[in-house]
CSV table of C-alpha atoms and ligand atoms in Angstrom, one decimal:
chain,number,residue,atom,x,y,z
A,1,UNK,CA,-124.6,257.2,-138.7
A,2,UNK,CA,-121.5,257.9,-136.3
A,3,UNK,CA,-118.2,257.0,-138.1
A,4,UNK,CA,-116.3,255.3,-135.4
A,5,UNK,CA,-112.3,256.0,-135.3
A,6,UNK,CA,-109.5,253.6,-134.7
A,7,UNK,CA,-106.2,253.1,-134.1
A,8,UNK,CA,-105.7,249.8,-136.1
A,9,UNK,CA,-106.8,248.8,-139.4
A,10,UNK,CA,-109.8,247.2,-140.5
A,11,UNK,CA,-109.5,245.3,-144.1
A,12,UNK,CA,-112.9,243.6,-145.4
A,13,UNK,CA,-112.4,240.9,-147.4
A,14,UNK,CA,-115.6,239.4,-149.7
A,15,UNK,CA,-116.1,237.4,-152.9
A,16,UNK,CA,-117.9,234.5,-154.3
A,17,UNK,CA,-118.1,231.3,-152.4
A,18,UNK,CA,-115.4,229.2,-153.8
A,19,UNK,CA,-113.0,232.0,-154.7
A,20,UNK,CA,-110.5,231.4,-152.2
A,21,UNK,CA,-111.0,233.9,-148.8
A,22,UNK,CA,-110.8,231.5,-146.6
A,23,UNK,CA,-107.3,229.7,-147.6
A,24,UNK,CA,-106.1,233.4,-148.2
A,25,UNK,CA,-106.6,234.3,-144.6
A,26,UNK,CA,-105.4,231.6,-143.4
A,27,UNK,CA,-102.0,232.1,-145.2
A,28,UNK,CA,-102.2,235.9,-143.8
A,29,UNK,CA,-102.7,235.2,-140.5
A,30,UNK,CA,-99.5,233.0,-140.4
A,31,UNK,CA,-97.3,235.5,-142.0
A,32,UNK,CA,-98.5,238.9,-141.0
A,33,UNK,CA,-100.1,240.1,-137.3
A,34,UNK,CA,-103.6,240.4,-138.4
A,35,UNK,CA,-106.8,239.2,-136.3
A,36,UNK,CA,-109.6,237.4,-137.8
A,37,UNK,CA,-113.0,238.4,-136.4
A,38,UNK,CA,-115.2,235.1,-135.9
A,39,UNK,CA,-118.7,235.8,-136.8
A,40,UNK,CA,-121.8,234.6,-135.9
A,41,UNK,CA,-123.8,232.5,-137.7
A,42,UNK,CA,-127.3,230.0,-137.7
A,43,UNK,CA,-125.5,227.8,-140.3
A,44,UNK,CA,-124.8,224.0,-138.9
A,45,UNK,CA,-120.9,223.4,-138.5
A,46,UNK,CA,-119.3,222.0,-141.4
A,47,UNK,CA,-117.2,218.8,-140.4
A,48,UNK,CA,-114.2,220.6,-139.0
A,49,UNK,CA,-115.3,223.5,-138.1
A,50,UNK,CA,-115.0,224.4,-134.1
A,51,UNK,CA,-117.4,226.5,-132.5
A,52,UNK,CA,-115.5,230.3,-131.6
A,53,UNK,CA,-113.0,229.3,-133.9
A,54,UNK,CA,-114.3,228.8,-137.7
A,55,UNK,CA,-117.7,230.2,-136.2
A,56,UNK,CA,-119.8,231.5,-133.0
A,57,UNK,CA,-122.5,228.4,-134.4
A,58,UNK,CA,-126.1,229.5,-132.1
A,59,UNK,CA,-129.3,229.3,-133.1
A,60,UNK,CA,-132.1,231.5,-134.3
A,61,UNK,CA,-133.1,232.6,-130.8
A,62,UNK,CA,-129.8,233.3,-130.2
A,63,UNK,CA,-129.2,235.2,-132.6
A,64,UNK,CA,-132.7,237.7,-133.1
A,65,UNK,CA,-131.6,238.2,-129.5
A,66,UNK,CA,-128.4,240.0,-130.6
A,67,UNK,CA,-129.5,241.4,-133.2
A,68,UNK,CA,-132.2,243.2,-130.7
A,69,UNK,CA,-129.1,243.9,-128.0
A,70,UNK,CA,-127.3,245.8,-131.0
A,71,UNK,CA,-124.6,242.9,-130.5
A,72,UNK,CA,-124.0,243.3,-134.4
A,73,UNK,CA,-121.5,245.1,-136.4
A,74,UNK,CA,-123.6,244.6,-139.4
A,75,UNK,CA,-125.2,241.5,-139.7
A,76,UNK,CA,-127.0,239.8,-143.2
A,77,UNK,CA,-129.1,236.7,-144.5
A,78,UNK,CA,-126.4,234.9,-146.6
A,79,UNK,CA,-128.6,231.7,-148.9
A,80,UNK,CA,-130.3,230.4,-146.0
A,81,UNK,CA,-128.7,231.4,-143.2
A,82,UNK,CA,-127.6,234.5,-140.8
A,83,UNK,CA,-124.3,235.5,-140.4
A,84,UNK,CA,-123.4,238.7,-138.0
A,85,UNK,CA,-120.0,240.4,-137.2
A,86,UNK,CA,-119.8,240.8,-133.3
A,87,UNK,CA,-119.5,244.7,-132.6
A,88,UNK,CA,-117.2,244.7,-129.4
A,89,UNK,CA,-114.6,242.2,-129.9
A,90,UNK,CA,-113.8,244.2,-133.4
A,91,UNK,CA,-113.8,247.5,-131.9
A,92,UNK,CA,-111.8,246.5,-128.9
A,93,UNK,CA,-109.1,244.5,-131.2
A,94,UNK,CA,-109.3,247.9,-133.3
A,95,UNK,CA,-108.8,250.3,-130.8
A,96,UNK,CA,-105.7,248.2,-129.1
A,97,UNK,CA,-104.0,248.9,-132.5
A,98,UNK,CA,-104.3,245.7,-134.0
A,99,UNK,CA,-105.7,245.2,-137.8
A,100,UNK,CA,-108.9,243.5,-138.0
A,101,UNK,CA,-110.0,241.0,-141.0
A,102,UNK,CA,-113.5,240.8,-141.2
A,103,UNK,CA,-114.2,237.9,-143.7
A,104,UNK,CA,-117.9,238.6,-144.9
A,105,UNK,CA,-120.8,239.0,-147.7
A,106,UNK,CA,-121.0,241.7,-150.2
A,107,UNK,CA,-124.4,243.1,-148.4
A,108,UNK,CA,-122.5,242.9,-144.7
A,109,UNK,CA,-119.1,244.7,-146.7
A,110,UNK,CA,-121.7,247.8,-147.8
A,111,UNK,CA,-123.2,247.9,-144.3
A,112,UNK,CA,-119.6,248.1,-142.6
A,113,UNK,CA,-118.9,250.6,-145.2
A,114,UNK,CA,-121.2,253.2,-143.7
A,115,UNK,CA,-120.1,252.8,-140.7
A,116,UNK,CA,-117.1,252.4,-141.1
A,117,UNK,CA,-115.5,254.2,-144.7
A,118,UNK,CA,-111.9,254.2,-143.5
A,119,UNK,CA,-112.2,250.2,-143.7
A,120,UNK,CA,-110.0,248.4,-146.5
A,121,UNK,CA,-112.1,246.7,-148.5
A,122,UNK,CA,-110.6,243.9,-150.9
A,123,UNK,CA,-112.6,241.9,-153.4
A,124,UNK,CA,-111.3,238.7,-153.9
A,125,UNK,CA,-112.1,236.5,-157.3
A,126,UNK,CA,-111.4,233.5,-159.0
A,127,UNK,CA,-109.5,233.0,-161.6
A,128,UNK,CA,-112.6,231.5,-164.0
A,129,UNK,CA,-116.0,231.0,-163.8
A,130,UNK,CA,-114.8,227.3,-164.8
A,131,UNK,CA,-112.4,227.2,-162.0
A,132,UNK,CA,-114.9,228.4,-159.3
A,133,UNK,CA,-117.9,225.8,-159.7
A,134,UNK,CA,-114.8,223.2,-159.8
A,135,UNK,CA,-113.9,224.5,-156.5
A,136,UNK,CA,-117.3,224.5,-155.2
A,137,UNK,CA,-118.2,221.3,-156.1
A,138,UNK,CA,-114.4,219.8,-154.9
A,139,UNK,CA,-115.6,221.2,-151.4
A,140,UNK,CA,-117.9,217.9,-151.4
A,141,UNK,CA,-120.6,219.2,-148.9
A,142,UNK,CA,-122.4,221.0,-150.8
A,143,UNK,CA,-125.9,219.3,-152.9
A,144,UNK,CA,-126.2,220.3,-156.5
A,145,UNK,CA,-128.7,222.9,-155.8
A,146,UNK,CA,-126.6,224.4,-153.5
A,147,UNK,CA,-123.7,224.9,-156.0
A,148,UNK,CA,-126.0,226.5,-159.0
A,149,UNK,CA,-127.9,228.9,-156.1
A,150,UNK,CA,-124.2,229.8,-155.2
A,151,UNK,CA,-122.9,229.9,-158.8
A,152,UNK,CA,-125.6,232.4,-160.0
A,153,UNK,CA,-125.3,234.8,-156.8
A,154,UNK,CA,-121.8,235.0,-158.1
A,155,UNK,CA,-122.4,236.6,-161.2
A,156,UNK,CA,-124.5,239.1,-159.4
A,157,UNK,CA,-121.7,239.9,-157.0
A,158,UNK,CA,-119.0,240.6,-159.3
A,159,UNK,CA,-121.1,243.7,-160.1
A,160,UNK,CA,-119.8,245.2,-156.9
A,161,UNK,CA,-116.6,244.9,-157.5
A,162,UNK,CA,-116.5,248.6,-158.5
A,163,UNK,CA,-117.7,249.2,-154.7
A,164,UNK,CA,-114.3,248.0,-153.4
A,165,UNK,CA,-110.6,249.8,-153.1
A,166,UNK,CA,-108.9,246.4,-154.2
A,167,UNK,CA,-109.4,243.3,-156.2
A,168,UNK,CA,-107.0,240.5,-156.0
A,169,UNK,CA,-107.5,237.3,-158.0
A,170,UNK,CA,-106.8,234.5,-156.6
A,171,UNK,CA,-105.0,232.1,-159.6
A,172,UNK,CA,-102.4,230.7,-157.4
A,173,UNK,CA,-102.5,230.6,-154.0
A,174,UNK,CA,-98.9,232.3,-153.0
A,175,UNK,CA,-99.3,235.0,-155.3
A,176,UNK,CA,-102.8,235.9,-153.9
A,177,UNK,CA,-101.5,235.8,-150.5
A,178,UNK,CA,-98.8,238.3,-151.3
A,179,UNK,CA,-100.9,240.4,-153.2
A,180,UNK,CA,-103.2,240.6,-150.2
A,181,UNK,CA,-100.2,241.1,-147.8
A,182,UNK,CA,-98.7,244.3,-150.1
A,183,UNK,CA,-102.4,245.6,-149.7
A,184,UNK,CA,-102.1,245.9,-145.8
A,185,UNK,CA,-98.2,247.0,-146.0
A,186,UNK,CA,-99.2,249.5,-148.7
A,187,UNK,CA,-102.3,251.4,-146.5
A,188,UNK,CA,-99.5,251.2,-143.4
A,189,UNK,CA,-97.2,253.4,-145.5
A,190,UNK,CA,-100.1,255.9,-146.5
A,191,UNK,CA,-99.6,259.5,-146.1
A,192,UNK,CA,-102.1,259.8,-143.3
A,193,UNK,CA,-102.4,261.1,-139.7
A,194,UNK,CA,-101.0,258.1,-138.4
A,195,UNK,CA,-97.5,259.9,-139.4
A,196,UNK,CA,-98.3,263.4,-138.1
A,197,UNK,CA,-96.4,263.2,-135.0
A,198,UNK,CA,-93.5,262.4,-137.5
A,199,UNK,CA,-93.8,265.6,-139.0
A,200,UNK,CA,-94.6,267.1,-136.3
A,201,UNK,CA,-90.8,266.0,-135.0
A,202,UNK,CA,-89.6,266.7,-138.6
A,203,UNK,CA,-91.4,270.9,-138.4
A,204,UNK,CA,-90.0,271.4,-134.7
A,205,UNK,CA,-86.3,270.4,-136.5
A,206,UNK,CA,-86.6,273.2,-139.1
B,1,5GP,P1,-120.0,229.9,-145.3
B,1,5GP,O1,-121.3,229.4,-144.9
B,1,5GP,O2,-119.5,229.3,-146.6
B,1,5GP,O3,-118.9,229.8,-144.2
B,1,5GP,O4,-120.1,231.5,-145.6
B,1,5GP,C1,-121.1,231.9,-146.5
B,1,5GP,C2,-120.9,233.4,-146.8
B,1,5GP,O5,-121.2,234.1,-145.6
B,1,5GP,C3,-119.5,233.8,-147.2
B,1,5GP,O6,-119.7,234.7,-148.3
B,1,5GP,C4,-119.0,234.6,-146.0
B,1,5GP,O7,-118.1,235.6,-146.4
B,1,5GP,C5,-120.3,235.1,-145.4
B,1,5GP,N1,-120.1,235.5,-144.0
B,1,5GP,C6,-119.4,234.9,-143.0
B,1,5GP,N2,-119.5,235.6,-141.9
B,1,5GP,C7,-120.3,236.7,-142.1
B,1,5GP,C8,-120.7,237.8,-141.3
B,1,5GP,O8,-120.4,238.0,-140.1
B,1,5GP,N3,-121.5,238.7,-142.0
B,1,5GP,C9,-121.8,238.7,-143.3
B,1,5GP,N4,-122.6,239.6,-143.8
B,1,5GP,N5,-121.4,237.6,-144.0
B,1,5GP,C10,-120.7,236.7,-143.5
């Protein structure tokens, strides 16, 4: 498949439902200029939850339909539903220079990885198993069976954690945050060819 190039960064963020992404990225967003990508999905909203905000909420039509148009970054069944990253809005966001956070399931993070290896990609966890179906089941709107389908996924995911360049777990909130924000300072500062016409400067000096 064609690697696609970009002028700003993309940073892929997964993990186990409960572990924290969302508040994480929220916290980012206010404190560093990063741009969340809003997916698609066939899930109903959430109470909450605005439509092109949290989520691009369409149905199943809908959403074969862009799969078939090629609309789809990657796209993936998560439990019962499907969730896809739309492919132009990221690329345009990319290719104006601005970092992209795509906020998405391990299977959608290995996908983007094909297509994309330069992407960041951060694996976010929770501090215990304990603490995680505590945090699930706080969330309220989810039924029993919900939270032991979710809670046994999880110990399947944290297998891939070895596919990822980062893991950050997320204890306390602040400290999670900043972990996450020295992650996107730290591959700004990397000795790539975003500095060559530094050098370039630096060899016409000598
Ligand atoms: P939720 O329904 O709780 O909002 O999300 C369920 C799961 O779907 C989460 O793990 C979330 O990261 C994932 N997800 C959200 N959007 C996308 C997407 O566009 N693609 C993929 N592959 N997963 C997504």
């Amino acid at each position: 498949m064609e690697e696609i190039s970009s002028k700003g960064k993309l940073f892929v963020i997964s993990g186990p439902s409960g572990a924290g992404k969302g508040t994480i990225i929220k916290e980012l967003i206010k404190q560093i200029d990063v741009e969340l990508s809003v997916s698609a999905t066939t899930r109903k909203p959430r109470p909450g939850e605005i439509h092109g905000k949290s989520y691009y909420f369409v149905g199943m039509d809908k959403f074969r339909e862009m799969i078939r148009r090629g609309e789809f970054l990657e796209y993936a069944k998560v439990y019962e539903n499907f969730y896809g990253t739309p492919k132009t809005k990221v690329l345009e966001k990319l290719d104006e220079g601005h970092d992209v956070i795509l906020e998405i399931d391990i299977q959608g993070a290995m996908k983007v990885k094909k297509v994309f290896p330069k992407g960041v990609f951060i694996f976010i966890l929770p501090p215990s198993m304990a603490e995680l179906r505590r945090r699930i089941t706080g969330r309220g709107s989810e039924t029993k069976e919900v939270i032991d389908l979710r809670m046994s996924k999880t110990l399947g995911e944290i297998a891939y954690v070895d596919q990822y360049d980062y893991c950050v777990i997320n204890g306390q909130i602040q400290e999670a945050v900043n972990r996450v924000k020295a992650i996107v300072i730290a591959e700004h500062s990397k000795v790539s060819s975003d500095i060559q016409g530094i050098l370039d400067e630096f060899e016409e000096e000598k």
